[in-house]
Coordinates of N, CA and C in Angstrom, one line a residue:
Chain A
X114 N 131.4 79.4 100.6 CA 130.8 80.2 100.9 C 131.1 82.1 101.0
X115 N 131.1 83.1 101.0 CA 131.7 83.7 101.8 C 130.1 85.2 101.8
X116 N 129.2 83.9 101.9 CA 128.4 85.3 101.7 C 127.9 85.0 103.1
X117 N 127.4 86.5 103.3 CA 127.1 87.3 105.2 C 125.7 86.8 104.8
X118 N 125.5 86.4 106.5 CA 123.6 86.4 106.3 C 123.1 87.2 107.7
X119 N 122.3 88.7 107.5 CA 122.4 89.7 107.9 C 120.8 89.5 109.2
X120 N 121.4 89.8 110.1 CA 119.8 90.0 110.9 C 119.8 90.9 112.3
X121 N 118.9 90.9 112.3 CA 117.4 91.4 111.5 C 117.2 91.3 109.6
X122 N 116.1 91.2 109.6 CA 115.8 90.9 108.6 C 115.1 92.9 108.4
X123 N 115.0 92.9 109.6 CA 114.5 93.9 109.5 C 114.1 94.4 110.7
X124 N 114.8 95.9 111.0 CA 114.5 96.8 112.2 C 114.2 98.3 112.0
X125 N 113.1 98.7 112.5 CA 112.8 100.0 112.7 C 112.6 100.2 114.4
X126 N 113.7 102.0 114.7 CA 114.1 102.2 115.2 C 113.6 104.1 114.7
X127 N 113.3 105.1 116.4 CA 113.7 106.0 116.4 C 114.5 106.7 115.4
X128 N 114.1 108.8 115.5 CA 115.9 108.8 115.1 C 116.2 109.7 115.9
X129 N 117.6 109.1 116.3 CA 118.2 109.0 117.5 C 119.1 107.7 118.6
X130 N 118.3 107.0 118.5 CA 118.1 106.1 118.6 C 119.5 105.0 117.9
X131 N 120.4 104.1 119.0 CA 121.4 103.3 117.7 C 120.6 101.7 117.0
X132 N 121.0 101.9 116.5 CA 120.9 100.3 115.4 C 122.2 99.6 115.8
X133 N 121.8 99.0 115.9 CA 122.4 97.0 115.9 C 121.9 96.0 114.6
X134 N 122.9 96.2 113.6 CA 122.6 94.8 112.8 C 123.6 93.9 113.0
X135 N 123.4 92.3 112.9 CA 124.7 91.6 112.9 C 125.2 90.6 111.4
X136 N 126.1 90.1 110.7 CA 126.0 89.1 110.4 C 126.9 87.6 110.7
X137 N 127.3 87.1 110.2 CA 127.3 85.5 110.5 C 127.6 85.5 109.3
X138 N 128.0 84.3 109.2 CA 129.3 83.8 107.7 C 129.4 82.8 107.7
X139 N 130.1 81.8 106.8 CA 130.2 80.2 107.5 C 132.2 79.9 107.3
X140 N 132.1 80.6 106.2 CA 133.7 80.2 105.6 C 135.1 81.0 106.1
X141 N 136.4 81.0 106.3 CA 137.2 82.3 106.7 C 137.3 83.5 105.8
X142 N 137.5 84.5 105.7 CA 137.7 85.6 105.6 C 139.2 85.9 105.8
X143 N 139.7 87.4 104.5 CA 140.3 88.2 105.2 C 140.0 89.4 105.6
X144 N 138.7 89.9 105.1 CA 138.0 90.6 105.5 C 136.6 90.9 105.3
X145 N 136.0 91.5 105.6 CA 134.8 91.8 105.8 C 134.2 93.2 106.0
X146 N 133.0 93.3 105.0 CA 132.9 94.9 104.5 C 131.0 94.7 104.1
X147 N 131.2 95.4 105.1 CA 129.7 96.7 104.7 C 128.9 97.3 104.0
X148 N 127.6 97.1 103.5 CA 127.2 98.2 102.2 C 126.3 98.7 102.7
X149 N 125.9 99.6 102.2 CA 124.1 100.1 102.5 C 123.6 100.2 101.1
X150 N 121.9 99.8 101.0 CA 121.8 100.0 99.4 C 119.9 100.9 99.8
X151 N 120.4 102.2 99.4 CA 118.5 102.7 99.2 C 118.0 101.9 97.9
X152 N 116.6 102.4 98.5 CA 115.6 101.4 98.1 C 116.0 102.1 95.7
X153 N 116.3 101.2 95.3 CA 116.6 101.6 93.8 C 117.4 101.5 93.2
X154 N 118.8 101.7 94.9 CA 120.8 102.3 94.0 C 121.5 101.2 94.2
X155 N 122.7 101.6 93.4 CA 123.6 100.4 94.0 C 123.6 100.9 95.6
X156 N 125.1 100.2 96.4 CA 125.4 99.5 96.6 C 126.5 100.4 97.2
X157 N 126.6 101.3 98.5 CA 127.3 101.6 98.6 C 128.8 101.4 100.8
X158 N 130.1 101.3 99.3 CA 130.9 100.9 100.7 C 131.1 101.9 101.5
X159 N 130.5 101.5 102.7 CA 130.3 101.9 104.5 C 131.8 101.4 105.0
X160 N 132.5 100.4 105.8 CA 133.3 99.5 105.8 C 133.8 98.7 106.0
X161 N 135.1 98.6 105.7 CA 135.9 97.1 105.9 C 136.7 97.4 107.5
X162 N 136.9 96.0 107.6 CA 136.5 95.1 109.5 C 137.9 94.6 108.3
X163 N 139.9 94.2 109.0 CA 140.4 92.8 108.3 C 140.2 92.0 109.2
X164 N 140.4 90.7 109.1 CA 140.2 89.5 110.0 C 141.2 89.3 111.3
X165 N 141.7 90.6 111.5 CA 143.0 90.4 112.4 C 142.8 91.3 112.8
X166 N 141.6 92.7 112.9 CA 140.8 92.9 113.4 C 139.9 93.4 114.8
X167 N 139.7 93.4 115.7 CA 138.3 93.2 115.8 C 137.2 95.0 116.5
X168 N 137.9 95.3 116.1 CA 136.8 96.8 116.2 C 137.6 97.7 114.9
X169 N 136.3 98.7 115.1 CA 136.5 99.8 113.7 C 135.6 101.0 113.8
X170 N 135.2 101.8 113.6 CA 135.0 102.7 113.7 C 135.3 103.4 112.9
X171 N 134.2 104.3 112.0 CA 133.9 105.6 110.8 C 133.6 106.0 111.5
X172 N 132.9 107.9 111.6 CA 131.7 108.3 112.1 C 131.5 108.0 113.4
X173 N 130.0 107.7 112.7 CA 129.1 107.2 113.5 C 129.3 105.3 113.5
X174 N 129.1 105.3 112.9 CA 129.8 103.3 112.0 C 130.0 102.6 113.4
X175 N 130.0 101.7 113.7 CA 131.5 101.1 114.6 C 130.7 99.6 114.6
X176 N 131.9 98.8 113.7 CA 132.1 97.8 113.3 C 132.9 96.6 114.1
X177 N 132.2 95.4 114.5 CA 133.1 94.9 115.5 C 133.5 93.3 114.8
X178 N 134.4 92.3 114.9 CA 134.4 90.9 114.2 C 135.1 90.2 115.0
X179 N 134.2 89.6 114.7 CA 134.5 88.1 115.9 C 134.3 86.2 115.5
X180 N 136.1 86.5 115.1 CA 136.1 85.3 113.6 C 136.4 83.6 114.0
X181 N 135.9 83.6 115.3 CA 135.6 82.4 116.4 C 134.1 82.2 116.6
X182 N 134.0 83.5 115.9 CA 131.5 83.4 116.0 C 132.1 83.7 114.2
X183 N 132.1 83.7 113.3 CA 132.3 84.2 112.1 C 130.8 84.7 111.7
X184 N 131.3 86.1 112.9 CA 130.1 86.7 113.1 C 130.5 88.6 113.4
X185 N 129.8 89.0 112.9 CA 130.2 90.3 113.0 C 129.1 91.2 113.5
X186 N 129.2 92.6 114.1 CA 128.0 93.5 113.9 C 128.3 94.9 113.9
X187 N 127.4 95.3 113.1 CA 127.1 97.6 113.0 C 126.7 97.7 113.8
X188 N 126.8 98.7 113.9 CA 126.3 99.3 115.1 C 125.9 101.2 114.0
X189 N 125.2 101.0 114.0 CA 125.1 102.7 113.4 C 124.4 104.2 115.2
X190 N 125.3 104.5 115.6 CA 124.6 105.7 116.8 C 123.9 106.7 116.0
X191 N 123.6 107.1 117.0 CA 122.8 107.9 116.6 C 122.1 108.1 115.8
X192 N 120.4 107.1 115.2 CA 120.6 107.1 113.8 C 119.4 108.3 113.1
X193 N 119.5 108.4 111.5 CA 119.6 109.6 111.0 C 117.9 109.2 110.5
X194 N 116.4 109.8 110.0 CA 116.0 109.1 108.9 C 116.6 109.0 107.4
X195 N 117.6 109.6 107.4 CA 117.9 109.3 105.6 C 119.5 108.1 106.4
X196 N 120.1 107.4 107.3 CA 120.3 106.4 107.6 C 119.0 104.7 107.1
X197 N 117.8 105.3 106.7 CA 117.4 104.6 106.1 C 117.1 103.5 104.9
X198 N 117.7 102.2 104.9 CA 118.2 101.8 103.9 C 118.5 100.5 104.3
X199 N 119.0 99.6 103.2 CA 119.5 97.8 103.4 C 120.6 97.9 103.5
X200 N 121.2 97.0 104.4 CA 122.5 96.9 104.7 C 122.7 95.6 104.4
X201 N 124.1 95.8 103.9 CA 124.6 93.5 103.7 C 125.7 94.4 104.2
X202 N 126.3 92.6 104.4 CA 127.9 92.5 104.2 C 127.5 91.5 103.9
X203 N 129.5 91.3 103.9 CA 130.4 90.1 102.4 C 131.5 89.6 102.8
X204 N 132.2 89.0 102.9 CA 133.7 88.5 103.0 C 134.5 88.6 102.0
X205 N 136.0 89.3 101.8 CA 136.8 88.8 100.4 C 136.6 89.4 99.5
X206 N 137.0 87.8 98.8 CA 137.7 88.4 97.2 C 136.1 88.1 96.6
X207 N 135.5 87.5 96.9 CA 134.1 87.7 96.4 C 133.7 88.0 96.8
X208 N 132.6 89.1 96.0 CA 131.5 89.1 97.6 C 129.8 88.9 97.0
X209 N 129.1 87.9 97.7 CA 128.1 87.3 97.6 C 127.6 87.9 98.9
X210 N 126.0 88.7 99.0 CA 125.6 88.4 99.3 C 124.1 87.9 100.1
X211 N 124.4 88.1 101.5 CA 123.4 88.0 102.4 C 121.4 88.7 101.9
X212 N 120.4 88.3 101.9 CA 119.1 88.9 102.5 C 119.7 90.7 103.0
X213 N 120.3 90.4 103.9 CA 120.9 92.5 104.4 C 119.5 92.5 105.2
X214 N 120.3 94.1 106.0 CA 119.0 94.1 107.4 C 118.1 95.1 107.1
X215 N 117.3 95.6 106.4 CA 115.7 96.6 106.1 C 116.2 97.6 107.3
X216 N 116.8 98.9 107.3 CA 116.6 99.7 108.6 C 116.3 100.6 107.6
X217 N 114.4 100.8 109.4 CA 113.7 101.8 109.2 C 114.0 102.9 110.3
X218 N 114.1 104.3 109.7 CA 114.3 104.9 111.1 C 113.1 106.0 110.7
X219 N 113.4 106.4 111.8 CA 111.2 107.2 112.2 C 111.2 108.6 112.0
X220 N 111.4 109.4 111.6 CA 111.6 110.5 112.1 C 110.4 111.2 113.4
Chain B
X260 N 136.8 109.8 94.6 CA 137.2 108.8 95.0 C 136.9 107.5 94.0
X261 N 137.1 106.3 93.5 CA 136.7 105.3 92.8 C 134.9 105.9 92.7
X262 N 135.0 105.6 91.0 CA 133.2 105.5 90.5 C 132.8 104.8 89.5
X263 N 132.3 104.7 89.2 CA 131.9 102.8 88.7 C 130.1 103.7 87.9
X264 N 130.9 104.0 86.6 CA 129.3 104.3 85.5 C 128.6 103.2 85.6
X265 N 127.3 102.9 84.7 CA 126.5 102.3 85.0 C 125.2 102.8 83.7
X266 N 125.3 101.9 82.9 CA 124.4 103.1 82.0 C 124.0 101.8 81.3
X267 N 122.1 102.3 81.0 CA 121.9 102.9 81.4 C 120.8 102.3 82.6
X268 N 120.4 104.0 83.1 CA 119.5 103.7 84.8 C 118.8 103.2 84.6
X269 N 117.7 103.0 82.9 CA 116.4 102.1 83.1 C 116.1 102.0 81.4
X270 N 115.7 101.0 81.6 CA 115.2 100.5 79.9 C 114.4 99.7 80.0
X271 N 113.3 99.9 78.6 CA 112.6 98.8 78.5 C 112.6 98.6 77.0
X272 N 112.0 96.8 77.4 CA 112.3 96.7 75.7 C 111.5 95.1 75.7
X273 N 110.9 95.3 74.8 CA 109.9 94.3 73.8 C 110.9 92.9 74.0
X274 N 109.7 92.3 74.2 CA 111.0 90.7 74.4 C 111.0 89.7 73.7
X275 N 111.8 89.2 72.5 CA 112.6 88.3 71.9 C 114.0 89.8 72.1
X276 N 113.7 90.5 71.9 CA 115.3 91.9 71.6 C 116.2 91.4 73.2
X277 N 117.3 92.0 72.8 CA 118.3 92.1 73.6 C 119.3 93.5 74.1
X278 N 119.1 93.4 74.9 CA 119.2 94.5 75.6 C 121.4 94.9 76.6
X279 N 121.7 95.7 76.2 CA 123.1 96.2 76.4 C 123.0 96.5 78.2
X280 N 123.9 96.3 79.0 CA 124.2 97.5 80.1 C 125.9 97.3 79.9
X281 N 125.9 98.9 80.5 CA 127.7 99.5 80.2 C 128.0 99.7 81.3
X282 N 128.9 98.8 81.6 CA 129.7 99.1 82.9 C 131.4 100.3 83.4
X283 N 131.4 100.8 83.7 CA 132.7 101.8 83.9 C 133.5 102.6 84.4
X284 N 134.8 101.8 85.0 CA 134.6 102.5 86.2 C 135.2 103.8 85.5
X285 N 135.6 104.8 86.4 CA 135.8 106.8 85.3 C 137.5 106.6 86.2
X286 N 137.7 106.3 86.8 CA 138.7 106.8 87.1 C 140.2 105.9 88.0
X287 N 139.6 104.6 87.9 CA 140.7 103.6 87.8 C 140.2 102.2 86.9
X288 N 141.1 101.5 87.6 CA 141.2 100.9 86.3 C 140.7 99.1 86.9
X289 N 139.9 98.0 86.7 CA 139.1 97.8 86.6 C 139.8 96.0 86.3
X290 N 140.8 95.0 86.2 CA 141.0 93.4 85.7 C 139.5 92.9 86.1
X291 N 138.7 92.9 87.2 CA 137.9 91.8 87.6 C 136.4 93.3 87.5
X292 N 135.6 92.7 87.1 CA 134.5 93.9 87.3 C 133.0 92.2 87.9
X293 N 132.2 92.6 88.4 CA 131.6 91.9 88.6 C 129.7 92.3 88.2
X294 N 128.9 91.0 88.0 CA 127.4 91.7 87.8 C 126.8 90.6 88.5
X295 N 125.4 90.9 88.8 CA 124.5 91.1 89.5 C 122.7 91.9 89.5
X296 N 122.6 91.0 89.8 CA 120.7 90.9 89.9 C 120.5 90.9 90.6
X297 N 119.3 91.2 90.7 CA 118.8 92.0 92.2 C 116.7 92.2 91.8
X298 N 116.3 90.8 92.9 CA 115.1 91.1 93.0 C 114.2 92.0 93.3
X299 N 113.0 92.4 93.7 CA 112.0 93.5 94.5 C 112.4 92.9 95.5
X300 N 112.5 93.2 96.6 CA 113.3 92.8 98.2 C 113.6 92.2 98.5
X301 N 114.8 91.4 97.5 CA 115.8 90.3 98.3 C 117.2 90.6 97.8
X302 N 117.9 89.9 97.9 CA 119.3 90.1 98.7 C 120.4 90.4 97.2
X303 N 121.2 91.2 96.6 CA 122.1 90.6 95.2 C 122.1 89.5 95.0
X304 N 122.3 88.8 93.7 CA 122.3 87.4 93.1 C 123.6 87.9 92.1
X305 N 124.7 86.9 93.1 CA 126.3 87.5 91.4 C 125.7 86.1 90.2
X306 N 126.4 86.8 89.9 CA 125.7 86.4 88.4 C 126.9 86.0 87.6
X307 N 127.9 87.2 87.7 CA 129.3 86.4 87.5 C 129.9 87.1 87.0
X308 N 131.3 87.2 86.5 CA 132.8 87.8 87.2 C 132.9 88.0 85.6
X309 N 133.0 88.7 84.9 CA 133.6 89.5 84.2 C 135.5 89.9 83.9
X310 N 136.0 89.2 84.2 CA 138.1 89.3 83.2 C 137.3 89.9 82.2
X311 N 138.9 91.2 82.5 CA 139.5 91.6 81.0 C 140.3 90.3 80.2
X312 N 139.2 90.4 79.4 CA 141.0 90.1 77.5 C 140.3 88.5 78.4
X313 N 140.0 88.1 78.7 CA 139.6 86.6 78.9 C 137.7 86.3 79.5
X314 N 137.5 85.1 79.9 CA 136.0 85.0 78.9 C 135.3 85.2 80.8
X315 N 133.9 85.6 80.7 CA 133.6 85.8 82.1 C 133.3 84.2 83.5
X316 N 133.5 84.2 83.9 CA 132.8 83.2 85.3 C 132.0 83.4 85.5
X317 N 131.0 82.2 85.2 CA 129.6 82.3 85.8 C 129.0 81.6 87.0
X318 N 128.4 82.3 87.6 CA 127.4 81.5 88.5 C 127.1 80.2 88.8
X319 N 126.9 79.1 88.8 CA 125.8 78.2 88.1 C 124.2 78.5 89.1
X320 N 123.4 77.7 87.7 CA 122.5 78.6 87.2 C 122.8 79.4 86.4
X321 N 123.5 80.4 86.1 CA 123.3 81.4 85.1 C 123.7 81.7 83.5
X322 N 122.7 81.6 82.4 CA 123.2 81.4 81.1 C 124.1 81.8 80.5
X323 N 125.0 81.4 80.2 CA 126.2 82.2 79.8 C 125.5 82.5 77.9
X324 N 125.0 81.7 77.7 CA 124.0 82.1 76.4 C 123.5 83.1 76.4
X325 N 122.3 83.3 77.3 CA 121.6 83.7 78.1 C 122.0 86.5 79.0
X326 N 123.2 85.6 79.0 CA 123.7 86.6 80.1 C 124.7 86.7 79.0
X327 N 125.4 87.4 78.3 CA 126.5 87.6 77.7 C 127.6 89.0 78.1
X328 N 128.7 88.4 78.1 CA 129.2 89.7 79.5 C 130.8 89.7 78.1
X329 N 131.5 91.0 78.1 CA 132.4 91.5 76.9 C 132.9 92.6 78.4
X330 N 134.3 91.9 78.5 CA 135.4 93.1 79.3 C 136.8 93.5 78.7
X331 N 136.4 94.2 77.7 CA 136.8 93.7 76.3 C 138.0 95.2 76.8
X332 N 138.7 95.8 77.8 CA 139.2 96.9 78.3 C 139.1 97.1 79.8
X333 N 139.8 97.2 80.8 CA 140.6 97.3 82.3 C 139.3 98.3 82.5
X334 N 138.7 99.1 81.4 CA 137.2 100.0 82.0 C 136.4 100.2 81.7
X335 N 135.9 99.0 81.1 CA 134.5 98.6 80.5 C 134.2 97.6 80.4
X336 N 133.4 97.3 80.9 CA 132.7 95.2 80.6 C 131.1 95.8 80.9
X337 N 130.5 95.4 79.6 CA 129.2 95.2 79.0 C 129.3 94.0 79.3
X338 N 127.2 93.6 79.4 CA 126.5 92.8 79.9 C 124.8 93.1 78.6
X339 N 124.9 91.4 78.3 CA 123.7 91.8 77.6 C 122.6 90.7 77.8
X340 N 121.6 91.1 77.6 CA 120.8 90.3 78.0 C 120.0 90.0 76.5
X341 N 120.5 88.9 76.0 CA 120.0 88.4 74.7 C 118.6 87.9 75.0
X342 N 117.9 88.2 74.0 CA 116.7 87.7 73.8 C 115.6 87.7 75.2
X343 N 115.4 89.1 75.3 CA 114.5 89.5 76.8 C 113.6 89.1 76.2
X344 N 113.0 88.3 78.4 CA 111.7 87.3 78.0 C 111.0 88.9 79.3
X345 N 109.8 88.9 79.9 CA 109.8 89.5 80.9 C 110.5 89.3 82.0
X346 N 110.1 87.4 82.1 CA 111.2 87.2 83.6 C 113.0 87.1 84.0
X347 N 112.9 88.7 82.9 CA 115.0 88.5 83.2 C 113.4 90.4 83.4
X348 N 112.8 90.5 83.3 CA 113.4 91.9 84.2 C 113.7 91.9 85.5
X349 N 113.6 92.6 85.8 CA 115.5 92.8 87.3 C 116.1 94.7 87.4
X350 N 116.3 94.1 88.4 CA 117.6 94.9 88.7 C 119.2 94.6 87.9
X351 N 119.3 95.1 87.5 CA 120.9 94.0 87.4 C 121.9 95.3 88.2
X352 N 122.9 95.5 88.7 CA 124.1 95.9 89.4 C 125.5 95.6 88.6
X353 N 126.1 96.3 88.8 CA 128.1 95.6 88.2 C 128.7 96.4 89.6
X354 N 130.3 95.7 89.5 CA 130.8 96.8 91.0 C 131.6 96.1 90.4
X355 N 133.0 97.5 90.7 CA 134.8 96.8 90.8 C 135.5 96.7 91.7
X356 N 136.4 96.1 92.0 CA 137.4 96.4 92.9 C 138.2 97.3 92.7
X357 N 138.4 98.5 93.4 CA 139.5 99.3 93.3 C 140.6 98.9 94.7
X358 N 141.5 99.4 94.3 CA 142.9 98.9 95.3 C 142.7 100.5 96.2
X359 N 143.3 100.8 95.7 CA 142.7 101.8 96.4 C 142.1 102.3 96.9
X360 N 140.6 101.9 97.2 CA 139.8 101.7 98.3 C 139.9 100.9 99.8
X361 N 141.0 100.6 100.1 CA 140.9 99.9 101.0 C 140.2 98.2 100.9
X362 N 140.6 97.6 99.3 CA 140.2 96.4 99.5 C 138.4 96.8 99.4
X363 N 137.8 97.8 99.3 CA 137.1 98.0 98.7 C 135.9 98.3 97.5
X364 N 134.9 97.5 97.0 CA 134.1 97.3 96.1 C 133.4 98.6 95.8
X365 N 133.2 99.2 94.3 CA 132.5 100.0 93.8 C 131.3 99.5 93.3
X366 N 129.9 100.2 93.1 CA 128.7 99.8 92.8 C 128.0 100.8 91.1
X367 N 127.9 100.5 90.8 CA 127.1 101.6 89.9 C 125.8 101.7 90.3
X368 N 125.6 102.4 89.7 CA 123.6 103.0 90.1 C 122.3 101.7 89.7
X369 N 123.1 101.3 89.2 CA 122.0 99.5 89.1 C 121.5 100.2 87.3
X370 N 120.7 99.2 87.3 CA 120.1 99.7 85.6 C 118.6 98.3 85.8
X371 N 117.8 99.5 85.4 CA 116.1 98.6 86.1 C 116.2 98.3 84.2
X372 N 115.6 97.1 84.4 CA 115.3 96.2 82.8 C 114.3 95.9 83.3
X373 N 112.9 96.1 82.3 CA 111.5 95.6 82.2 C 111.4 95.7 80.9
X374 N 110.9 94.3 81.4 CA 110.8 93.4 79.0 C 109.4 93.9 79.1
X375 N 109.0 94.0 77.9 CA 107.1 93.5 77.8 C 106.6 92.5 76.7

């Protein structure tokens, strides 16, 4: 399965702090993607990192990928209340999601 | 950017009736679309892969006759929940892949189905 498993399941921080979420997967992947979901809404694609990349940046997002450990991390810097959402990772062609990390950023 | 329109955003129906949910790719063609359902505070569960012009591929445990999928064109896939029951109440989301967005998938905004 290319399902990702995120941890922690819940994370609560203060505005301005950084938030780090982790993702582990079991099978080989061509790429790994991170998504966010606001409550009761669809998912929004955040960033994709390919299997031959180790780190990728997009605005306040930084994603790392360690294929030897089959893990990835998503770092959100200088968090804002609007970042409050659930975050999911998934791999490659068939998107199968883990339970996600529910991030709460307190103003 | 790639946009997927899902309709309706919410629907309430009576037990025993059928409900159709539409998923449209507005500015790109999608040979493949995916249907998910999500229970409160749970992850998205992949139900089926919808293939344009051919039969959908269902995940294990998903009833084909219960959840009818039709992908008649490159921009439209529909999910019909037949003979709905209260346990079918859930949040249904579709997604499609637009290769123009670096292999990312675009999701619809979801449909909240409540069966009473």
